[in-house]
Amino acid sequence: KDYDPPRFVGSTPAAGGINNKRTKVSLQFDEFIKLEKATEKVVVSPPQIQQPEIKASGKKIQVNLLDSLKPNTTYTIDFSDAIVDNNEGNPLGFYRYVFSTGNTIDSLELSGNVVNAESGEPVLNMFVLLYENHADSVPLTELPNYVARTDSSGFFRLTNLKDTVYRVVALGDNNRDYKYTPE
């Protein structure tokens, strides 16, 4: 019986690459893989207006980012635990692919826990959004600069952040447009 998760072996363009202008990414693994609940688990940050196309085939994952890329920006594609081996379903576990459209990879990080203010219980599957714009209305009107999702313990981790001050918002976003909808 196979107990080992798949292992990342390479990508095109290279993981951690700089000056990337390509919107198509190919990830290779050492064994046949599949994606579980990719539309729910995979998060691209900064977020895209159009959800990316993500497909697994054999030992590869193809990601097609449908929006144009922002200049001088570090992107992360967070797969959470969506990548599993084909036969036993062993998850790779919290794999992130990172690249930059500029000359450097941003390196700051923010992590924490989202809890219900009344009960103190962790809140899972919440989106944590970071905005460079500090206006009160920004969650209603703009896409965030960065996004992450909480896990089953309410924990979130945002990596490869630019060095600046952010407004932080936690949001239950059922329609996944990364905006606050009062209804």
CSV table of C-alpha atoms in Angstrom, one decimal:
chain,number,residue,atom,x,y,z
A,1,LYS,CA,0.0,0.0,0.0
A,2,ASP,CA,1.2,3.5,-0.9
A,3,TYR,CA,1.5,5.9,2.1
A,4,ASP,CA,3.6,8.6,0.4
A,5,PRO,CA,2.0,11.7,-1.1
A,6,PRO,CA,3.0,12.8,-4.6
A,7,ARG,CA,6.2,14.8,-4.8
A,8,PHE,CA,6.6,18.0,-6.9
A,9,VAL,CA,9.4,17.5,-9.4
A,10,GLY,CA,9.3,20.6,-11.6
A,11,SER,CA,7.3,23.2,-13.4
A,12,THR,CA,7.1,25.4,-16.5
A,13,PRO,CA,7.8,28.2,-15.8
A,14,ALA,CA,10.1,27.4,-12.9
A,15,ALA,CA,8.7,27.7,-9.4
A,16,GLY,CA,10.1,30.9,-7.7
A,17,GLY,CA,10.7,32.4,-11.2
A,18,ILE,CA,11.0,36.1,-11.8
A,19,ASN,CA,10.0,38.3,-14.7
A,20,ASN,CA,7.3,35.8,-15.7
A,21,LYS,CA,4.7,37.0,-18.2
A,22,ARG,CA,3.1,33.6,-18.9
A,23,THR,CA,-0.4,32.9,-17.8
A,24,LYS,CA,-0.1,29.1,-18.3
A,25,VAL,CA,1.6,27.0,-15.7
A,26,SER,CA,2.4,23.3,-15.9
A,27,LEU,CA,3.3,21.4,-12.7
A,28,GLN,CA,4.9,18.0,-12.8
A,29,PHE,CA,4.8,15.3,-10.1
A,30,ASP,CA,6.5,11.9,-9.5
A,31,GLU,CA,3.3,9.9,-9.7
A,32,PHE,CA,-0.2,10.0,-11.1
A,33,ILE,CA,-2.2,12.7,-9.3
A,34,LYS,CA,-5.7,14.0,-9.1
A,35,LEU,CA,-7.3,17.2,-7.8
A,36,GLU,CA,-10.0,17.1,-5.1
A,37,LYS,CA,-12.4,20.0,-5.0
A,38,ALA,CA,-10.0,22.3,-6.8
A,39,THR,CA,-12.7,25.0,-7.3
A,40,GLU,CA,-13.2,25.1,-3.6
A,41,LYS,CA,-9.6,24.6,-2.3
A,42,VAL,CA,-7.3,26.3,-4.8
A,43,VAL,CA,-6.7,30.1,-4.2
A,44,VAL,CA,-4.8,32.4,-6.5
A,45,SER,CA,-3.4,35.5,-4.9
A,46,PRO,CA,-3.7,38.3,-6.0
A,47,PRO,CA,-7.1,37.1,-7.0
A,48,GLN,CA,-8.3,37.0,-10.6
A,49,ILE,CA,-11.6,38.4,-11.8
A,50,GLN,CA,-12.2,35.2,-13.8
A,51,GLN,CA,-11.5,32.0,-11.9
A,52,PRO,CA,-8.5,30.1,-13.4
A,53,GLU,CA,-8.8,26.9,-15.3
A,54,ILE,CA,-7.1,24.1,-13.3
A,55,LYS,CA,-6.9,20.6,-14.6
A,56,ALA,CA,-5.0,17.4,-13.6
A,57,SER,CA,-4.0,14.8,-16.2
A,58,GLY,CA,-1.6,12.0,-15.5
A,59,LYS,CA,1.4,13.3,-13.5
A,60,LYS,CA,0.7,17.0,-14.4
A,61,ILE,CA,-1.5,19.9,-13.3
A,62,GLN,CA,-2.2,22.6,-15.9
A,63,VAL,CA,-3.2,26.1,-14.6
A,64,ASN,CA,-4.5,28.7,-17.0
A,65,LEU,CA,-4.8,32.2,-15.5
A,66,LEU,CA,-7.5,33.8,-17.6
A,67,ASP,CA,-6.8,37.4,-16.5
A,68,SER,CA,-3.8,39.5,-17.4
A,69,LEU,CA,-1.0,39.6,-14.8
A,70,LYS,CA,-0.1,42.7,-12.9
A,71,PRO,CA,3.4,44.1,-13.3
A,72,ASN,CA,6.0,43.8,-10.5
A,73,THR,CA,3.7,41.5,-8.5
A,74,THR,CA,4.4,38.2,-6.7
A,75,TYR,CA,1.7,35.6,-7.3
A,76,THR,CA,0.9,32.5,-5.3
A,77,ILE,CA,-1.3,29.6,-6.3
A,78,ASP,CA,-2.2,27.8,-3.0
A,79,PHE,CA,-3.4,24.3,-3.6
A,80,SER,CA,-4.1,23.6,0.1
A,81,ASP,CA,-4.6,19.8,0.3
A,82,ALA,CA,-6.3,19.5,-3.2
A,83,ILE,CA,-3.4,17.5,-4.8
A,84,VAL,CA,-3.6,13.8,-4.0
A,85,ASP,CA,-2.1,10.7,-5.5
A,86,ASN,CA,-4.3,8.8,-7.9
A,87,ASN,CA,-4.5,5.4,-6.2
A,88,GLU,CA,-4.5,5.9,-2.4
A,89,GLY,CA,-5.6,9.6,-2.2
A,90,ASN,CA,-2.6,10.6,-0.1
A,91,PRO,CA,-2.6,14.5,0.0
A,92,LEU,CA,0.5,16.4,-0.9
A,93,GLY,CA,-0.5,18.9,1.7
A,94,PHE,CA,-0.5,22.7,1.5
A,95,TYR,CA,1.5,23.1,-1.7
A,96,ARG,CA,2.1,26.6,-3.0
A,97,TYR,CA,3.5,27.6,-6.4
A,98,VAL,CA,5.0,31.1,-6.4
A,99,PHE,CA,6.3,33.3,-9.3
A,100,SER,CA,6.8,37.0,-9.9
A,101,THR,CA,6.1,39.3,-12.8
A,102,GLY,CA,8.9,41.6,-11.5
A,103,ASN,CA,12.6,41.3,-10.6
A,104,THR,CA,12.0,40.0,-7.1
A,105,ILE,CA,9.8,37.6,-5.1
A,106,ASP,CA,8.1,39.4,-2.2
A,107,SER,CA,8.9,37.7,1.1
A,108,LEU,CA,6.7,39.0,3.9
A,109,GLU,CA,4.2,36.8,5.6
A,110,LEU,CA,1.0,37.2,7.7
A,111,SER,CA,-0.7,34.4,9.6
A,112,GLY,CA,-3.3,34.1,12.3
A,113,ASN,CA,-6.6,32.6,13.3
A,114,VAL,CA,-10.2,33.7,12.5
A,115,VAL,CA,-12.6,33.1,15.4
A,116,ASN,CA,-16.2,33.8,16.0
A,117,ALA,CA,-16.4,36.9,18.1
A,118,GLU,CA,-19.4,35.6,20.2
A,119,SER,CA,-18.3,32.0,20.8
A,120,GLY,CA,-14.5,32.1,20.4
A,121,GLU,CA,-14.7,29.1,18.1
A,122,PRO,CA,-12.5,28.9,15.0
A,123,VAL,CA,-14.2,29.7,11.7
A,124,LEU,CA,-13.3,27.5,8.8
A,125,ASN,CA,-13.5,28.3,5.1
A,126,MET,CA,-13.4,32.0,5.6
A,127,PHE,CA,-11.5,34.2,3.2
A,128,VAL,CA,-8.9,36.6,4.7
A,129,LEU,CA,-8.4,39.5,2.4
A,130,LEU,CA,-5.6,42.2,2.4
A,131,TYR,CA,-6.1,45.6,0.8
A,132,GLU,CA,-3.5,48.3,0.2
A,133,ASN,CA,-6.4,50.7,-0.1
A,134,HIS,CA,-7.6,51.6,3.5
A,135,ALA,CA,-11.0,53.1,2.6
A,136,ASP,CA,-14.0,51.8,4.5
A,137,SER,CA,-15.8,50.9,1.4
A,138,VAL,CA,-13.0,48.9,-0.2
A,139,PRO,CA,-14.4,45.4,0.6
A,140,LEU,CA,-17.5,46.4,-1.4
A,141,THR,CA,-15.8,47.9,-4.4
A,142,GLU,CA,-12.4,46.4,-5.1
A,143,LEU,CA,-10.7,43.1,-5.3
A,144,PRO,CA,-8.2,42.5,-2.5
A,145,ASN,CA,-4.5,42.6,-3.2
A,146,TYR,CA,-4.0,39.2,-1.4
A,147,VAL,CA,-6.3,36.4,-0.3
A,148,ALA,CA,-6.1,33.2,1.8
A,149,ARG,CA,-8.6,30.7,3.1
A,150,THR,CA,-8.9,29.5,6.7
A,151,ASP,CA,-8.5,25.8,7.4
A,152,SER,CA,-10.5,23.6,9.8
A,153,SER,CA,-8.9,25.3,12.8
A,154,GLY,CA,-9.5,28.8,11.6
A,155,PHE,CA,-5.8,29.2,10.7
A,156,PHE,CA,-4.7,31.3,7.6
A,157,ARG,CA,-1.4,32.1,6.1
A,158,LEU,CA,-0.6,34.7,3.5
A,159,THR,CA,2.9,34.5,2.0
A,160,ASN,CA,5.0,36.5,-0.4
A,161,LEU,CA,3.5,39.8,0.6
A,162,LYS,CA,4.8,43.2,-0.5
A,163,ASP,CA,6.2,45.4,2.3
A,164,THR,CA,3.3,47.9,3.0
A,165,VAL,CA,0.5,48.5,5.4
A,166,TYR,CA,-2.8,46.6,4.7
A,167,ARG,CA,-6.4,46.6,5.8
A,168,VAL,CA,-7.3,43.0,6.8
A,169,VAL,CA,-10.9,41.7,6.3
A,170,ALA,CA,-12.3,38.2,7.0
A,171,LEU,CA,-15.2,37.3,4.8
A,172,GLY,CA,-17.5,34.4,4.2
A,173,ASP,CA,-17.7,34.6,0.4
A,174,ASN,CA,-20.1,32.0,-1.0
A,175,ASN,CA,-20.2,33.4,-4.5
A,176,ARG,CA,-16.3,33.7,-4.5
A,177,ASP,CA,-16.1,37.1,-6.1
A,178,TYR,CA,-13.9,38.3,-3.2
A,179,LYS,CA,-16.2,41.2,-2.4
A,180,TYR,CA,-18.5,41.9,0.6
A,181,THR,CA,-22.2,41.5,-0.4
A,182,PRO,CA,-24.5,42.9,2.3
A,183,GLU,CA,-27.3,40.4,1.5
